XYZ file of C-alpha atoms in Angstrom:
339
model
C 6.224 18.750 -5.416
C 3.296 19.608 -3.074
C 4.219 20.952 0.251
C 2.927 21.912 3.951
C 4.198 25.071 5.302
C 3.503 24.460 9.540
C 3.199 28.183 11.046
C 4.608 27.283 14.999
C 4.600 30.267 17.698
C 7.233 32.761 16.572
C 8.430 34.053 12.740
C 9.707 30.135 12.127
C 8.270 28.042 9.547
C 8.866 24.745 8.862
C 8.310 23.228 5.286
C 7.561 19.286 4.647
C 7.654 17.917 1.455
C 3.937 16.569 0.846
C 4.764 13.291 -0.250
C 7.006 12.667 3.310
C 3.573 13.541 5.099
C 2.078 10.446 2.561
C 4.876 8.470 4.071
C 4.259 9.101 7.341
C 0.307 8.753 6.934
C 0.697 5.329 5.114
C 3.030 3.857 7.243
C 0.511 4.674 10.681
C 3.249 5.053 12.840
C 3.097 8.042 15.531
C 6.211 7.479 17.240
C 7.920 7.801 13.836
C 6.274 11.005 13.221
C 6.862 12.463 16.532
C 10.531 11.585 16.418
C 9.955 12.803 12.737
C 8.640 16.335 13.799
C 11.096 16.537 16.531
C 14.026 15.881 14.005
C 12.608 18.556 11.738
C 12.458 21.365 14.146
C 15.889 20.938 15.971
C 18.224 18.937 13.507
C 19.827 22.582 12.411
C 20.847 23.502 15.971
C 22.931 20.938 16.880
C 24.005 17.212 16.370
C 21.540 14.786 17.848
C 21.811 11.245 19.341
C 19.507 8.490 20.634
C 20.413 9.810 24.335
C 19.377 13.158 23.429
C 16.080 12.422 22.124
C 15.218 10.038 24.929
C 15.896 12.529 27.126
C 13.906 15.611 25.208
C 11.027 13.659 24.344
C 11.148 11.814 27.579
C 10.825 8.281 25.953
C 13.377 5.189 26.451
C 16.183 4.781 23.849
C 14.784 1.599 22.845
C 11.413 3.421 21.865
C 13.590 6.043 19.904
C 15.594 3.085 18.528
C 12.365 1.450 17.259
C 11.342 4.908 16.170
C 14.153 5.482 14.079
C 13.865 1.922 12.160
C 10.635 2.835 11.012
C 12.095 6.146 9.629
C 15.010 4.158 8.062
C 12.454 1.905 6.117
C 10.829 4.815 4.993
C 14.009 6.497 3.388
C 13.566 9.276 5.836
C 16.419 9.231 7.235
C 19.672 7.045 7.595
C 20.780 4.943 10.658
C 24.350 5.341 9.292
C 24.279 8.823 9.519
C 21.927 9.533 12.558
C 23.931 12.876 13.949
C 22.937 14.383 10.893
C 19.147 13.214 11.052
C 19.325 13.317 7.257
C 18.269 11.203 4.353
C 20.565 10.568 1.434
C 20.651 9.535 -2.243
C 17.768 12.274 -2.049
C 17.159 16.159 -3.572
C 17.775 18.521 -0.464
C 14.626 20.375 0.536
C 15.975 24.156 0.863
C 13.517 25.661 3.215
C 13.612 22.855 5.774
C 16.718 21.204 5.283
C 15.239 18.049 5.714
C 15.744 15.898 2.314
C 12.725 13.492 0.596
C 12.905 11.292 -1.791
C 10.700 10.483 -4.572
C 8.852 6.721 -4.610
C 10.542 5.551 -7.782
C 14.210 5.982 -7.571
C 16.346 4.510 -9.660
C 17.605 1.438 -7.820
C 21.230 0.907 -6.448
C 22.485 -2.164 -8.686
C 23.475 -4.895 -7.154
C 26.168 -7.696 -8.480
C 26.224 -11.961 -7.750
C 28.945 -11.313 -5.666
C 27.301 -8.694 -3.416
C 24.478 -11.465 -2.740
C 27.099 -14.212 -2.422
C 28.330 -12.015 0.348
C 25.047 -11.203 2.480
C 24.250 -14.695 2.021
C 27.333 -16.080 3.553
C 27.071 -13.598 6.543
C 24.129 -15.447 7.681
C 21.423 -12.569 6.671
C 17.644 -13.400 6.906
C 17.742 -12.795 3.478
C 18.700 -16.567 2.806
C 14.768 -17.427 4.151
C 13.414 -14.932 2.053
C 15.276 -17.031 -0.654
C 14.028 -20.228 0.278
C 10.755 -19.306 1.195
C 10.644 -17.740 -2.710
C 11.622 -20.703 -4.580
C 9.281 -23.066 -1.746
C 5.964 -20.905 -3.175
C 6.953 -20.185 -6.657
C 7.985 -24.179 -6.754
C 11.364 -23.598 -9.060
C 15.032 -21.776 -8.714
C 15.505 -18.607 -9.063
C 17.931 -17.620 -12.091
C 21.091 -15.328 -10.646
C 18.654 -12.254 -12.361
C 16.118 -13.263 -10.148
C 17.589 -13.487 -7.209
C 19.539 -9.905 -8.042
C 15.766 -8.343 -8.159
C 14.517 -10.269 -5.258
C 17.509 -9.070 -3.294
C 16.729 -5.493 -4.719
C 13.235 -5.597 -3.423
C 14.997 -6.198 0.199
C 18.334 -3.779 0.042
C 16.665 -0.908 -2.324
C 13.250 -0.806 -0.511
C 14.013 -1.947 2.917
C 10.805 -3.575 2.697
C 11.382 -6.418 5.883
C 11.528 -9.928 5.145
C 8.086 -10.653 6.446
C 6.503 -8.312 4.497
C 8.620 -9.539 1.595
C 6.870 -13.140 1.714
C 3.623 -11.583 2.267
C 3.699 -9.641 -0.840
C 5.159 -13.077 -2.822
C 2.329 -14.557 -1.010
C -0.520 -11.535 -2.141
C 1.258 -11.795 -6.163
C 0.616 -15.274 -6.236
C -3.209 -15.814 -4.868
C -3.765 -12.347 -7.646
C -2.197 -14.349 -10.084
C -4.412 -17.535 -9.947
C -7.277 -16.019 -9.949
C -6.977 -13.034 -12.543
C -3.953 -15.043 -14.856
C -3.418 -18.167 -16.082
C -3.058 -20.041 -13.124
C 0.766 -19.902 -13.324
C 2.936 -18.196 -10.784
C 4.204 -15.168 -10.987
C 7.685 -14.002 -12.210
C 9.752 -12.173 -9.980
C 9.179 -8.471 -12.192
C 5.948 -8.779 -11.449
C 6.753 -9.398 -7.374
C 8.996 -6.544 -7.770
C 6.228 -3.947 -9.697
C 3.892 -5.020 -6.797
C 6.461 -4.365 -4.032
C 7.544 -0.853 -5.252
C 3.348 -0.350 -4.806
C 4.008 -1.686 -1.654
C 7.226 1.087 -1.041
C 4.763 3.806 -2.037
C 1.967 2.923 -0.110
C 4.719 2.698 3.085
C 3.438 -0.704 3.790
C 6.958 -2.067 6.210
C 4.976 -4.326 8.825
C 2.612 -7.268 8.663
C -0.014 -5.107 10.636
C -0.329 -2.437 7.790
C 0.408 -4.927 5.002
C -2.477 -7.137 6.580
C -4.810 -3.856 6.731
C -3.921 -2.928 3.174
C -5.097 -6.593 1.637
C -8.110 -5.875 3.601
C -8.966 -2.812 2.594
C -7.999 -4.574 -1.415
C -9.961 -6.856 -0.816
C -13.146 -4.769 0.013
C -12.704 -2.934 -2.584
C -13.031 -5.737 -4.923
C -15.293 -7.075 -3.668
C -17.733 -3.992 -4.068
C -16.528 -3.844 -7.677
C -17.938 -7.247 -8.145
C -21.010 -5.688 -6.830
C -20.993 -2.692 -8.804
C -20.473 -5.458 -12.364
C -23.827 -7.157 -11.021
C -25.746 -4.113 -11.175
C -24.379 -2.666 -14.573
C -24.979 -6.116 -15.909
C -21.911 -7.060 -16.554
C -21.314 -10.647 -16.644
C -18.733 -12.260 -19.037
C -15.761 -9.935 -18.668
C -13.967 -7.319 -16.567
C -14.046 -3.603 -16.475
C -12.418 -1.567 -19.139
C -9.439 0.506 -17.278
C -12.154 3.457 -18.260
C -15.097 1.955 -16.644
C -12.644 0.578 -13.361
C -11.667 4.414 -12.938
C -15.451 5.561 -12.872
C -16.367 2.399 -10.667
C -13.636 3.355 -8.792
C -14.713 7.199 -8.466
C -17.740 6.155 -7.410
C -16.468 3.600 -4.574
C -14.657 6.379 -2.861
C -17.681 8.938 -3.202
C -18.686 5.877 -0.712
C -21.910 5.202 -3.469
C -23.411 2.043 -2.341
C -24.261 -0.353 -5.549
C -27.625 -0.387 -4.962
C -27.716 3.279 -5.897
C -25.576 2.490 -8.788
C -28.446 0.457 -9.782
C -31.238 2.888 -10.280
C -28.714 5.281 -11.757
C -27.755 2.297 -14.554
C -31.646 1.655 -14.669
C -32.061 5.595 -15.677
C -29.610 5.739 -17.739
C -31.140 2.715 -19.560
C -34.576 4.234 -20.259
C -32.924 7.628 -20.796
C -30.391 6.611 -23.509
C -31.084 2.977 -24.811
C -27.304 1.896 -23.230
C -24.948 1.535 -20.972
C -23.687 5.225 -20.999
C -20.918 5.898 -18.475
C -20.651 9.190 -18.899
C -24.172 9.873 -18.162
C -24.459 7.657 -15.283
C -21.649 9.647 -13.533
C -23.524 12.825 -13.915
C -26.331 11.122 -12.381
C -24.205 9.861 -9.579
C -22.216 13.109 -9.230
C -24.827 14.900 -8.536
C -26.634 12.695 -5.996
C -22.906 12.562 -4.181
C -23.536 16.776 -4.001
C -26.471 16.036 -2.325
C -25.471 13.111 0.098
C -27.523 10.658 -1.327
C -25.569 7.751 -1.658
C -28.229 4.410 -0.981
C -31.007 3.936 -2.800
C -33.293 4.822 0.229
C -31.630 7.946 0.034
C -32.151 8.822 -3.459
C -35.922 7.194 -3.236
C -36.546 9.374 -0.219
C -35.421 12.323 -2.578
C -37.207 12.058 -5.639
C -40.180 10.585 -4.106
C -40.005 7.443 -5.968
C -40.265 3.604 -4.217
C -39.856 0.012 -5.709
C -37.390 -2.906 -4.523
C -34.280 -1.633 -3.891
C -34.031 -1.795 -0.356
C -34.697 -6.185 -1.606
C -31.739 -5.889 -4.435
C -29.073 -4.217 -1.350
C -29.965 -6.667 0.890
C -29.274 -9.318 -2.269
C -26.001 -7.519 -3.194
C -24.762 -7.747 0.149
C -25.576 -11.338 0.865
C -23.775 -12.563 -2.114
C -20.870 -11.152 -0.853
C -20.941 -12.421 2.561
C -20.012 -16.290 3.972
C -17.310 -16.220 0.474
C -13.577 -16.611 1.318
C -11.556 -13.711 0.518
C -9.196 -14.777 -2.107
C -6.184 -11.856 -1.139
C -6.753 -11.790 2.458
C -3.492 -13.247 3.928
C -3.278 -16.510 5.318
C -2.259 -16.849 8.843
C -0.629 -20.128 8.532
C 1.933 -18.280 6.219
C 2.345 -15.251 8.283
C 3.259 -17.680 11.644
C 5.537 -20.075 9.372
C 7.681 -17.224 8.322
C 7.848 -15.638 11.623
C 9.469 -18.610 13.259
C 11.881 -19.414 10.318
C 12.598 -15.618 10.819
C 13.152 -16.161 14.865
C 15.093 -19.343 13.913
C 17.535 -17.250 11.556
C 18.175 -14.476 14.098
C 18.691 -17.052 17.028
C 21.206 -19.020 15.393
């Protein structure tokens, strides 16, 4: 596992497993981190509580409350256990004492009984049921509803963000599948993405369908000017795409790349349009101007960007998420917790 040795003032050094930084990155939370760091470097000299913290970092013990959720949802640590200020379930980190624990764990099984249970105690979990069957339009089978109830024990993912991603799976699924709806594996492959990616609040699962979105979208781009019409990328061809999307290549540079790859070899090479591209990204050219400004060459590109990025704009975004849904849960979530 990567790590990030932290040299502070003094001989000490501090070790964080890299993929608890990713956490902390992908969730965008800087309280969490600061209560984070502040765990790390003091959690071996004595026992801490909320009172403490509020005091030392000179914040409220509601923000360190609301801190400390975050870092629950993230599997950084456990409320249960909060003296300690350490994780379980989770291989101990030697140097820093703090644990991590890996994106795909093997989850804790659950049984009908166990869901029986949190659904008698009056658990928001019962609207993350209903909601469920409401948008898939059927029951859920006792499996089912043991994986759905996975998705919200095992990945602490909260119930809003729950029917977002049911939401997300469902829009993906009419327009890539068969029009069906999708069955609850596929929900629960899609939410452990969502685990990884530390999406645990409409805001960042809102920013990451956004930033999903764009991405597509720029792929569709990318298919117009390869001349790709009747089908989808390979998973090959995605991956260069792809490459090339976060070199931050526009597709109208893409474009005179495909066009000299044409003359050059008679096809649509991939290979030899990423050398082409790979070596303008070296050199920062990443429009067309750009590369035309470089090589001394003109002709219509500047017409064919303007083209690719009006067909894009004024179209509704298929995976953006609807705020209709977002405001329905929320009060059937207020309406569960005030009764």
């Amino acid at each position: 596992m990567s790590e990030l040795k932290i040299s502070l003032p003094g001989p000490e050094i501090i070790t964080i497993a890299g993929q608890t930084i990713d956490k902390l990155v992908r969730a965008g939370d800087g309280d969490a981190a600061l209560l984070y760091l502040y765990i790390l470097r003091t959690h071996e000299q004595k026992e801490l509580s909320e009172s403490e913290i509020a005091i030392a970092l000179d914040k409220s013990k509601g923000w360190v409350a609301s801190a400390m959720a975050v870092l629950s949802r993230l599997r950084l640590i456990n409320l249960d256990n909060i003296n300690g200020a350490k994780t379980g379930n989770a291989a101990s980190d030697s140097e820093s004492g703090i644990d991590s624990l890996p994106p795909y764990k093997e989850p804790r099984p659950h049984t009908e009984d166990e869901v029986k249970q949190v659904l008698q105690s009056g658990s928001d979990f019962s609207v993350v049921i209903e909601e469920t069957q409401r948008r898939l339009g059927k029951q859920l089978s006792p499996d089912e509803l043991l994986r759905l109830y996975g998705i919200y024990d095992n990945l602490r993912l909260p119930p809003e963000v729950i029917l977002l991603l049911i939401t997300h799976c469902i829009r993906e699924s009419r327009i890539t599948g068969d029009g069906r709806a999708p069955n609850v594996k596929y929900i629960e492959k899609a939410a452990y993405t969502w685990e990884r990616e530390g999406i645990f609040s409409l805001e960042r699962a809102e920013e990451y369908l956004k930033a999903l979105e764009s991405k597509k979208s720029v792929r569709g781009e990318m298919k117009r000017v390869l001349c790709i019409w009747d089908r989808e990328f390979s998973a090959t061809q995605k991956r260069y795409v792809d490459d090339w999307i976060e070199m931050g290549m526009e597709p109208d540079a893409i474009a005179i790349a495909y066009d000299k790859t044409m003359v050059k070899t008679g096809s649509l090479a991939w290979p030899y349009i990423d050398k082409i591209v790979r070596n303008w990204h070296i050199k920062g050219l990443l429009t067309a101007q750009q590369v035309q400004d470089s090589e001394g060459g003109s002709g219509n590109a500047g017409q064919s960007q303007g083209n690719f990025r009006g067909a894009s704009q004024g179209k509704q975004k298929h995976g953006e998420p609807n705020r209709a849904d977002i405001e329905r849960m929320q009060r059937l979530l207020d309406k569960t917790k005030n009764n």
